[in-house]
Amino acid sequence: MEPGTLQLPVIDMSKSRTQRDEMSQSLIDALENVGFLAIDNIEGLDFDILLRSCKWFFNQPYDKKKCLLRKQWNPENTNMFRGYFPVIEGEPSRKEGFEFGPVYPTIDSNTTRASWIYEENVWPEEDGKLPFKSELTKAFDIMHNTAMEILRLTARGIGIDENAFIGLFDDKPLTTFRMIHYPTWESTPPEVCLLEDGKVITTPEHTDTGFMTLLTTFGYSGLEVMTADGRWAAVAPRSNSLVMNIGDVFSRMLGGRFRATRHRVVDIGEDRFSFPFFLEPSFDADIGVNFLTKFTGSGPKHVPELYGPWVFHQYKYVKKHFEYRVLPDV
Ligand SMILES: O=C(O)CCC(=O)C(=O)O
Ligand SMILES: [Fe+2]
């Protein structure tokens, strides 16, 4: 194995009923140390369909994708948050994406000031080759249920009520499922995309902002994580498996006990597809809670803070991701 390659700790979901304690322990070890792990054997998740969906969607003529562009890039459209975002040349984050989220029949008045956050999904017109919407909607539910089971095991592992975390996702979670295409370069990459060692960046280093990420990489290389000693390591690709990591919010709500690990994506010289599922609490969730204090009675005290305003401030003003910088203020 080439130096700097990281084999992630593996969690086998098929054992979640029979080996709960061992799995809980492995999860905690991984989250306290590497902050990234591989999740195998997710029942019903069809990686092949997901990859075909990515290729089908990004291969659509630009005119078709344009109908799904966020309003900022196509004033004829009404979607501001969900839908398609294009490659912006010159940005160090060089990708196009399609995003959708859960659908809620009613939105109550305390979220109206940010109703665009809960806007309806937009979907491409299908051509009969692939049941795009129904397959992705099905995969969304599998991802959500997998995330809930992982969170139950995680809570068990730290010795608190198994349901300690999942209540945050009972009421209208803001979760986003995002398919990504990193296209190949047609010209020499600009300076802003080059790393010291000559590698080309396609997603600059960052921590994920939300609660937890379940990432499908389809066996592509390119994902790198920062290890505890501050060095970059390439995540060894693994087929039919998810890469899991936690985001800033989960780390914060456990007082930093789990690591929100920095990671980035480097160019692999060919088209790359990935499909992260960003599990997020609801707009109104109180992220000022410290779970350890709540369940053990000791730890930092509670300072209430709403997830929605916090996260959109992070995206727009702190992390300044190009695809979020253009959103209205919340
Ligand atoms: O494309 C990938 O493999 C990872 C992307 C990522 O880290 C992100 O979108 O937050
Ligand atoms: Fe990420």
mmCIF file of C-alpha atoms and ligand atoms in Angstrom:
data_model
loop_
_atom_site.group_PDB
_atom_site.id
_atom_site.type_symbol
_atom_site.label_atom_id
_atom_site.label_comp_id
_atom_site.label_asym_id
_atom_site.label_seq_id
_atom_site.Cartn_x
_atom_site.Cartn_y
_atom_site.Cartn_z
ATOM 1 C CA MET A 1 0.000 0.000 0.000
ATOM 2 C CA GLU A 2 1.359 3.451 -0.899
ATOM 3 C CA PRO A 3 2.299 5.580 2.149
ATOM 4 C CA GLY A 4 -0.418 7.910 3.353
ATOM 5 C CA THR A 5 -3.305 5.612 2.462
ATOM 6 C CA LEU A 6 -5.880 5.097 5.153
ATOM 7 C CA GLN A 7 -8.007 1.963 5.527
ATOM 8 C CA LEU A 8 -11.066 3.129 7.408
ATOM 9 C CA PRO A 9 -12.433 1.173 10.364
ATOM 10 C CA VAL A 10 -15.424 -0.856 9.124
ATOM 11 C CA ILE A 11 -18.883 -1.214 10.645
ATOM 12 C CA ASP A 12 -20.994 -4.079 9.308
ATOM 13 C CA MET A 13 -24.656 -3.077 9.501
ATOM 14 C CA SER A 14 -25.830 -6.657 9.028
ATOM 15 C CA LYS A 15 -24.681 -7.297 12.604
ATOM 16 C CA SER A 16 -26.600 -4.472 14.200
ATOM 17 C CA ARG A 17 -29.154 -6.798 15.794
ATOM 18 C CA THR A 18 -26.818 -9.527 16.968
ATOM 19 C CA GLN A 19 -23.639 -7.641 17.891
ATOM 20 C CA ARG A 20 -24.875 -4.326 19.176
ATOM 21 C CA ASP A 21 -22.331 -3.855 21.913
ATOM 22 C CA GLU A 22 -19.299 -4.638 19.767
ATOM 23 C CA MET A 23 -20.567 -2.374 16.985
ATOM 24 C CA SER A 24 -21.275 0.457 19.398
ATOM 25 C CA GLN A 25 -17.770 0.192 20.757
ATOM 26 C CA SER A 26 -16.156 0.182 17.304
ATOM 27 C CA LEU A 27 -18.187 3.234 16.328
ATOM 28 C CA ILE A 28 -17.079 5.177 19.362
ATOM 29 C CA ASP A 29 -13.425 4.231 18.850
ATOM 30 C CA ALA A 30 -13.573 5.394 15.240
ATOM 31 C CA LEU A 31 -15.404 8.632 16.020
ATOM 32 C CA GLU A 32 -13.072 9.554 18.851
ATOM 33 C CA ASN A 33 -9.974 8.902 16.769
ATOM 34 C CA VAL A 34 -10.109 8.917 12.971
ATOM 35 C CA GLY A 35 -13.542 10.566 12.736
ATOM 36 C CA PHE A 36 -14.216 8.621 9.522
ATOM 37 C CA LEU A 37 -15.382 5.055 9.020
ATOM 38 C CA ALA A 38 -16.763 2.686 6.405
ATOM 39 C CA ILE A 39 -20.292 1.311 6.698
ATOM 40 C CA ASP A 40 -20.867 -2.025 4.958
ATOM 41 C CA ASN A 41 -23.981 -4.064 4.180
ATOM 42 C CA ILE A 42 -26.726 -1.480 4.130
ATOM 43 C CA GLU A 43 -29.854 -3.429 3.401
ATOM 44 C CA GLY A 44 -31.625 -2.402 0.208
ATOM 45 C CA LEU A 45 -29.123 0.276 -0.867
ATOM 46 C CA ASP A 46 -28.357 -0.136 -4.564
ATOM 47 C CA PHE A 47 -25.061 1.616 -5.359
ATOM 48 C CA ASP A 48 -25.301 0.669 -8.999
ATOM 49 C CA ILE A 49 -28.597 2.532 -9.433
ATOM 50 C CA LEU A 50 -27.159 5.545 -7.601
ATOM 51 C CA LEU A 51 -24.143 5.696 -9.915
ATOM 52 C CA ARG A 52 -26.320 5.240 -12.993
ATOM 53 C CA SER A 53 -28.543 8.040 -11.691
ATOM 54 C CA CYS A 54 -25.554 10.367 -11.322
ATOM 55 C CA LYS A 55 -24.300 9.588 -14.809
ATOM 56 C CA TRP A 56 -27.765 9.893 -16.334
ATOM 57 C CA PHE A 57 -28.465 13.236 -14.665
ATOM 58 C CA PHE A 58 -25.150 14.950 -15.343
ATOM 59 C CA ASN A 59 -25.208 13.721 -18.923
ATOM 60 C CA GLN A 60 -28.451 15.569 -19.610
ATOM 61 C CA PRO A 61 -28.115 18.471 -22.048
ATOM 62 C CA TYR A 62 -27.453 21.765 -20.285
ATOM 63 C CA ASP A 63 -30.900 23.039 -21.347
ATOM 64 C CA LYS A 64 -32.511 20.302 -19.267
ATOM 65 C CA LYS A 65 -30.323 20.975 -16.238
ATOM 66 C CA LYS A 66 -30.940 24.685 -16.626
ATOM 67 C CA CYS A 67 -34.643 24.128 -15.868
ATOM 68 C CA LEU A 68 -33.574 22.885 -12.434
ATOM 69 C CA LEU A 69 -30.963 25.580 -11.721
ATOM 70 C CA ARG A 70 -31.431 27.541 -8.558
ATOM 71 C CA LYS A 71 -33.035 30.932 -9.077
ATOM 72 C CA GLN A 72 -29.718 32.722 -8.513
ATOM 73 C CA TRP A 73 -28.420 31.181 -11.723
ATOM 74 C CA ASN A 74 -31.688 31.062 -13.648
ATOM 75 C CA PRO A 75 -34.170 33.845 -12.746
ATOM 76 C CA GLU A 76 -36.944 31.942 -14.561
ATOM 77 C CA ASN A 77 -36.930 29.329 -11.808
ATOM 78 C CA THR A 78 -38.397 29.632 -8.313
ATOM 79 C CA ASN A 79 -36.255 27.077 -6.446
ATOM 80 C CA MET A 80 -33.676 28.840 -4.290
ATOM 81 C CA PHE A 81 -32.156 26.014 -2.308
ATOM 82 C CA ARG A 82 -32.859 22.642 -3.920
ATOM 83 C CA GLY A 83 -32.175 21.577 -7.478
ATOM 84 C CA TYR A 84 -29.133 22.007 -9.705
ATOM 85 C CA PHE A 85 -25.983 24.052 -9.175
ATOM 86 C CA PRO A 86 -23.404 24.476 -11.931
ATOM 87 C CA VAL A 87 -19.627 24.408 -12.105
ATOM 88 C CA ILE A 88 -18.355 27.926 -11.444
ATOM 89 C CA GLU A 89 -15.022 28.246 -13.235
ATOM 90 C CA GLY A 90 -12.280 29.758 -11.098
ATOM 91 C CA GLU A 91 -13.738 28.377 -7.839
ATOM 92 C CA PRO A 92 -11.437 25.968 -6.021
ATOM 93 C CA SER A 93 -14.526 23.822 -5.379
ATOM 94 C CA ARG A 94 -15.125 22.585 -8.892
ATOM 95 C CA LYS A 95 -18.264 20.532 -9.223
ATOM 96 C CA GLU A 96 -21.845 20.486 -10.367
ATOM 97 C CA GLY A 97 -24.537 19.080 -8.136
ATOM 98 C CA PHE A 98 -28.171 18.139 -7.829
ATOM 99 C CA GLU A 99 -29.834 18.308 -4.436
ATOM 100 C CA PHE A 100 -33.115 17.260 -2.933
ATOM 101 C CA GLY A 101 -34.475 16.842 0.543
ATOM 102 C CA PRO A 102 -37.414 15.463 2.454
ATOM 103 C CA VAL A 103 -40.900 16.714 1.641
ATOM 104 C CA TYR A 104 -43.197 18.008 4.377
ATOM 105 C CA PRO A 105 -46.863 18.577 3.654
ATOM 106 C CA THR A 106 -47.249 21.478 6.074
ATOM 107 C CA ILE A 107 -44.792 24.069 7.263
ATOM 108 C CA ASP A 108 -45.734 25.858 10.454
ATOM 109 C CA SER A 109 -45.559 29.592 10.931
ATOM 110 C CA ASN A 110 -42.317 29.715 12.884
ATOM 111 C CA THR A 111 -40.423 28.616 9.787
ATOM 112 C CA THR A 112 -42.104 30.954 7.311
ATOM 113 C CA ARG A 113 -39.286 33.485 7.504
ATOM 114 C CA ALA A 114 -37.163 30.788 5.962
ATOM 115 C CA SER A 115 -39.785 28.962 3.942
ATOM 116 C CA TRP A 116 -37.419 28.597 0.963
ATOM 117 C CA ILE A 117 -35.382 26.228 3.083
ATOM 118 C CA TYR A 118 -38.306 23.844 3.096
ATOM 119 C CA GLU A 119 -39.206 24.470 -0.542
ATOM 120 C CA GLU A 120 -40.396 21.620 -2.726
ATOM 121 C CA ASN A 121 -37.906 19.529 -4.613
ATOM 122 C CA VAL A 122 -37.505 19.946 -8.338
ATOM 123 C CA TRP A 123 -36.977 16.855 -10.481
ATOM 124 C CA PRO A 124 -35.737 16.310 -14.016
ATOM 125 C CA GLU A 125 -38.069 15.072 -16.693
ATOM 126 C CA GLU A 126 -37.480 11.334 -17.063
ATOM 127 C CA ASP A 127 -36.965 9.477 -20.328
ATOM 128 C CA GLY A 128 -38.016 5.989 -19.241
ATOM 129 C CA LYS A 129 -34.423 4.737 -19.010
ATOM 130 C CA LEU A 130 -34.174 5.006 -15.241
ATOM 131 C CA PRO A 131 -36.792 5.689 -12.529
ATOM 132 C CA PHE A 132 -34.679 8.564 -11.246
ATOM 133 C CA LYS A 133 -37.050 10.168 -8.741
ATOM 134 C CA SER A 134 -38.432 6.970 -7.257
ATOM 135 C CA GLU A 135 -35.004 5.340 -6.880
ATOM 136 C CA LEU A 136 -33.480 8.414 -5.270
ATOM 137 C CA THR A 137 -36.426 8.891 -2.958
ATOM 138 C CA LYS A 138 -36.115 5.254 -1.901
ATOM 139 C CA ALA A 139 -32.369 5.675 -1.317
ATOM 140 C CA PHE A 140 -33.067 8.788 0.751
ATOM 141 C CA ASP A 141 -35.247 6.782 3.144
ATOM 142 C CA ILE A 142 -32.649 4.034 3.421
ATOM 143 C CA MET A 143 -29.964 6.604 4.201
ATOM 144 C CA HIS A 144 -32.128 8.254 6.837
ATOM 145 C CA ASN A 145 -32.962 4.950 8.507
ATOM 146 C CA THR A 146 -29.316 3.879 8.395
ATOM 147 C CA ALA A 147 -28.301 7.174 9.977
ATOM 148 C CA MET A 148 -30.873 6.706 12.763
ATOM 149 C CA GLU A 149 -29.589 3.200 13.502
ATOM 150 C CA ILE A 150 -25.993 4.435 13.578
ATOM 151 C CA LEU A 151 -27.026 7.189 15.976
ATOM 152 C CA ARG A 152 -28.753 4.665 18.246
ATOM 153 C CA LEU A 153 -25.605 2.553 18.314
ATOM 154 C CA THR A 154 -23.491 5.631 18.947
ATOM 155 C CA ALA A 155 -25.610 6.733 21.887
ATOM 156 C CA ARG A 156 -25.465 3.211 23.281
ATOM 157 C CA GLY A 157 -21.686 3.258 22.904
ATOM 158 C CA ILE A 158 -21.307 6.335 25.063
ATOM 159 C CA GLY A 159 -23.650 4.867 27.625
ATOM 160 C CA ILE A 160 -26.649 7.145 27.221
ATOM 161 C CA ASP A 161 -30.235 6.441 26.116
ATOM 162 C CA GLU A 162 -30.162 4.850 22.632
ATOM 163 C CA ASN A 163 -32.704 7.410 21.464
ATOM 164 C CA ALA A 164 -30.727 10.360 22.820
ATOM 165 C CA PHE A 165 -29.778 11.773 19.404
ATOM 166 C CA ILE A 166 -32.559 10.725 17.114
ATOM 167 C CA GLY A 167 -35.175 13.043 18.613
ATOM 168 C CA LEU A 168 -33.398 15.873 16.791
ATOM 169 C CA PHE A 169 -34.624 14.391 13.505
ATOM 170 C CA ASP A 170 -38.243 13.720 14.471
ATOM 171 C CA ASP A 171 -39.565 17.004 13.225
ATOM 172 C CA LYS A 172 -38.693 18.218 9.727
ATOM 173 C CA PRO A 173 -34.967 17.593 9.490
ATOM 174 C CA LEU A 174 -33.231 19.825 6.935
ATOM 175 C CA THR A 175 -31.254 16.922 5.507
ATOM 176 C CA THR A 176 -29.890 17.221 1.967
ATOM 177 C CA PHE A 177 -29.059 14.411 -0.437
ATOM 178 C CA ARG A 178 -26.604 15.759 -3.003
ATOM 179 C CA MET A 179 -25.285 14.073 -6.123
ATOM 180 C CA ILE A 180 -21.986 15.503 -7.305
ATOM 181 C CA HIS A 181 -20.060 15.394 -10.548
ATOM 182 C CA TYR A 182 -16.454 16.531 -10.654
ATOM 183 C CA PRO A 183 -15.768 17.022 -14.362
ATOM 184 C CA THR A 184 -12.355 16.607 -15.921
ATOM 185 C CA TRP A 185 -10.366 19.691 -16.844
ATOM 186 C CA GLU A 186 -10.422 20.958 -20.405
ATOM 187 C CA SER A 187 -7.640 23.462 -19.694
ATOM 188 C CA THR A 188 -4.860 23.896 -17.163
ATOM 189 C CA PRO A 189 -6.297 24.317 -13.649
ATOM 190 C CA PRO A 190 -5.903 27.836 -12.233
ATOM 191 C CA GLU A 191 -3.482 28.565 -9.407
ATOM 192 C CA VAL A 192 -6.305 28.556 -6.839
ATOM 193 C CA CYS A 193 -6.831 24.811 -7.434
ATOM 194 C CA LEU A 194 -3.210 23.740 -7.030
ATOM 195 C CA LEU A 195 -1.774 22.227 -3.873
ATOM 196 C CA GLU A 196 1.870 22.501 -2.795
ATOM 197 C CA ASP A 197 2.665 18.995 -3.973
ATOM 198 C CA GLY A 198 1.233 19.532 -7.455
ATOM 199 C CA LYS A 199 -2.085 17.840 -6.742
ATOM 200 C CA VAL A 200 -5.225 19.554 -8.018
ATOM 201 C CA ILE A 201 -7.995 20.219 -5.536
ATOM 202 C CA THR A 202 -11.669 19.785 -6.467
ATOM 203 C CA THR A 203 -13.120 20.298 -2.975
ATOM 204 C CA PRO A 204 -10.949 22.369 -0.628
ATOM 205 C CA GLU A 205 -10.335 21.137 2.892
ATOM 206 C CA HIS A 206 -13.272 21.552 5.235
ATOM 207 C CA THR A 207 -15.262 19.944 7.990
ATOM 208 C CA ASP A 208 -18.875 19.104 7.239
ATOM 209 C CA THR A 209 -21.169 21.564 8.960
ATOM 210 C CA GLY A 210 -24.238 19.464 9.724
ATOM 211 C CA PHE A 211 -24.736 16.517 12.015
ATOM 212 C CA MET A 212 -23.483 13.476 10.166
ATOM 213 C CA THR A 213 -22.572 12.577 6.581
ATOM 214 C CA LEU A 214 -23.063 9.263 4.797
ATOM 215 C CA LEU A 215 -21.029 9.506 1.627
ATOM 216 C CA THR A 216 -21.167 7.243 -1.397
ATOM 217 C CA THR A 217 -17.934 7.396 -3.410
ATOM 218 C CA PHE A 218 -18.641 4.477 -5.772
ATOM 219 C CA GLY A 219 -15.131 3.165 -5.232
ATOM 220 C CA TYR A 220 -13.507 6.314 -6.686
ATOM 221 C CA SER A 221 -10.323 7.536 -5.066
ATOM 222 C CA GLY A 222 -9.779 11.247 -4.426
ATOM 223 C CA LEU A 223 -11.100 11.632 -0.878
ATOM 224 C CA GLU A 224 -8.400 12.602 1.621
ATOM 225 C CA VAL A 225 -8.720 13.068 5.368
ATOM 226 C CA MET A 226 -6.493 14.804 7.861
ATOM 227 C CA THR A 227 -5.223 12.354 10.428
ATOM 228 C CA ALA A 228 -4.744 13.222 14.103
ATOM 229 C CA ASP A 229 -1.047 14.004 13.456
ATOM 230 C CA GLY A 230 -2.036 16.687 10.927
ATOM 231 C CA ARG A 231 -1.083 14.757 7.792
ATOM 232 C CA TRP A 232 -3.263 14.113 4.758
ATOM 233 C CA ALA A 233 -4.116 10.507 4.006
ATOM 234 C CA ALA A 234 -5.964 9.146 0.982
ATOM 235 C CA VAL A 235 -9.026 7.137 1.960
ATOM 236 C CA ALA A 236 -8.688 3.680 0.407
ATOM 237 C CA PRO A 237 -11.685 3.278 -1.913
ATOM 238 C CA ARG A 238 -14.104 0.558 -0.888
ATOM 239 C CA SER A 239 -16.915 -0.685 -3.084
ATOM 240 C CA ASN A 240 -20.509 -1.106 -1.891
ATOM 241 C CA SER A 241 -19.784 0.779 1.265
ATOM 242 C CA LEU A 242 -20.570 4.218 2.687
ATOM 243 C CA VAL A 243 -18.032 6.588 4.167
ATOM 244 C CA MET A 244 -19.353 8.059 7.377
ATOM 245 C CA ASN A 245 -18.126 11.133 9.213
ATOM 246 C CA ILE A 246 -19.624 13.613 11.610
ATOM 247 C CA GLY A 247 -20.074 17.321 11.161
ATOM 248 C CA ASP A 248 -19.508 20.380 13.335
ATOM 249 C CA VAL A 249 -22.919 20.251 15.002
ATOM 250 C CA PHE A 250 -22.644 16.731 16.353
ATOM 251 C CA SER A 251 -19.109 17.423 17.523
ATOM 252 C CA ARG A 252 -20.280 20.605 19.241
ATOM 253 C CA MET A 253 -23.258 18.901 20.914
ATOM 254 C CA LEU A 254 -20.867 16.393 22.464
ATOM 255 C CA GLY A 255 -18.447 19.073 23.612
ATOM 256 C CA GLY A 256 -15.886 17.953 20.999
ATOM 257 C CA ARG A 257 -15.723 14.353 22.189
ATOM 258 C CA PHE A 258 -16.139 13.139 18.581
ATOM 259 C CA ARG A 259 -14.010 14.679 15.873
ATOM 260 C CA ALA A 260 -15.431 16.568 12.910
ATOM 261 C CA THR A 261 -12.454 15.608 10.773
ATOM 262 C CA ARG A 262 -11.081 17.827 8.010
ATOM 263 C CA HIS A 263 -11.206 16.333 4.548
ATOM 264 C CA ARG A 264 -10.866 17.358 0.898
ATOM 265 C CA VAL A 265 -11.152 15.928 -2.592
ATOM 266 C CA VAL A 266 -8.329 15.864 -5.138
ATOM 267 C CA ASP A 267 -8.617 15.511 -8.880
ATOM 268 C CA ILE A 268 -8.302 11.919 -10.107
ATOM 269 C CA GLY A 269 -7.798 12.759 -13.780
ATOM 270 C CA GLU A 270 -11.190 11.378 -14.803
ATOM 271 C CA ASP A 271 -14.816 12.252 -14.141
ATOM 272 C CA ARG A 272 -15.668 11.540 -10.540
ATOM 273 C CA PHE A 273 -19.101 11.074 -9.004
ATOM 274 C CA SER A 274 -20.052 11.054 -5.358
ATOM 275 C CA PHE A 275 -23.322 11.184 -3.442
ATOM 276 C CA PRO A 276 -23.214 12.561 0.118
ATOM 277 C CA PHE A 277 -26.255 12.392 2.385
ATOM 278 C CA PHE A 278 -25.981 15.282 4.837
ATOM 279 C CA LEU A 279 -28.096 14.481 7.884
ATOM 280 C CA GLU A 280 -29.224 17.722 9.480
ATOM 281 C CA PRO A 281 -31.495 18.634 12.399
ATOM 282 C CA SER A 282 -34.614 20.696 11.819
ATOM 283 C CA PHE A 283 -34.477 24.465 11.372
ATOM 284 C CA ASP A 284 -35.869 24.901 14.892
ATOM 285 C CA ALA A 285 -33.682 22.318 16.619
ATOM 286 C CA ASP A 286 -31.851 23.588 19.690
ATOM 287 C CA ILE A 287 -28.176 22.893 19.068
ATOM 288 C CA GLY A 288 -27.135 24.586 22.300
ATOM 289 C CA VAL A 289 -27.834 21.311 24.094
ATOM 290 C CA ASN A 290 -24.842 19.322 25.270
ATOM 291 C CA PHE A 291 -25.916 15.681 25.165
ATOM 292 C CA LEU A 292 -23.523 14.619 27.861
ATOM 293 C CA THR A 293 -24.824 17.264 30.250
ATOM 294 C CA LYS A 294 -28.387 16.386 29.339
ATOM 295 C CA PHE A 295 -28.009 12.685 30.005
ATOM 296 C CA THR A 296 -25.361 12.545 32.700
ATOM 297 C CA GLY A 297 -26.068 15.775 34.551
ATOM 298 C CA SER A 298 -22.528 17.094 34.317
ATOM 299 C CA GLY A 299 -20.786 19.131 31.620
ATOM 300 C CA PRO A 300 -21.161 22.545 29.983
ATOM 301 C CA LYS A 301 -24.446 24.304 30.620
ATOM 302 C CA HIS A 302 -27.220 24.805 28.129
ATOM 303 C CA VAL A 303 -27.080 27.947 25.967
ATOM 304 C CA PRO A 304 -30.004 27.713 23.495
ATOM 305 C CA GLU A 305 -29.262 28.251 19.803
ATOM 306 C CA LEU A 306 -31.396 27.460 16.747
ATOM 307 C CA TYR A 307 -29.868 25.249 14.074
ATOM 308 C CA GLY A 308 -31.336 27.047 11.033
ATOM 309 C CA PRO A 309 -29.908 30.556 11.544
ATOM 310 C CA TRP A 310 -26.636 29.090 12.774
ATOM 311 C CA VAL A 311 -26.082 26.775 9.829
ATOM 312 C CA PHE A 312 -26.943 29.273 7.110
ATOM 313 C CA HIS A 313 -24.652 31.827 8.723
ATOM 314 C CA GLN A 314 -21.886 29.224 8.694
ATOM 315 C CA TYR A 315 -22.429 28.375 5.035
ATOM 316 C CA LYS A 316 -22.646 31.915 3.840
ATOM 317 C CA TYR A 317 -20.269 33.898 6.015
ATOM 318 C CA VAL A 318 -17.917 31.478 7.730
ATOM 319 C CA LYS A 319 -17.273 28.668 5.274
ATOM 320 C CA LYS A 320 -18.358 30.693 2.229
ATOM 321 C CA HIS A 321 -19.050 27.648 0.040
ATOM 322 C CA PHE A 322 -19.738 29.021 -3.456
ATOM 323 C CA GLU A 323 -23.081 27.226 -3.733
ATOM 324 C CA TYR A 324 -24.350 28.683 -0.446
ATOM 325 C CA ARG A 325 -22.763 32.139 -0.580
ATOM 326 C CA VAL A 326 -25.564 33.223 -2.898
ATOM 327 C CA LEU A 327 -28.445 32.290 -0.568
ATOM 328 C CA PRO A 328 -30.564 35.000 1.087
ATOM 329 C CA ASP A 329 -29.865 35.834 4.719
ATOM 330 C CA VAL A 330 -31.880 33.824 7.225
HETATM 331 O O1 LIG B 1 -16.993 14.052 -3.086
HETATM 332 C C1 LIG B 1 -16.600 13.547 -2.035
HETATM 333 O O2 LIG B 1 -16.110 12.409 -2.006
HETATM 334 C C2 LIG B 1 -16.701 14.291 -0.724
HETATM 335 C C3 LIG B 1 -17.363 15.623 -0.844
HETATM 336 C C4 LIG B 1 -17.439 16.348 0.459
HETATM 337 O O3 LIG B 1 -16.609 16.227 1.320
HETATM 338 C C5 LIG B 1 -18.579 17.236 0.701
HETATM 339 O O4 LIG B 1 -19.359 17.476 -0.238
HETATM 340 O O5 LIG B 1 -18.719 17.714 1.846
HETATM 341 FE FE FE B 2 -17.349 17.053 3.181
#
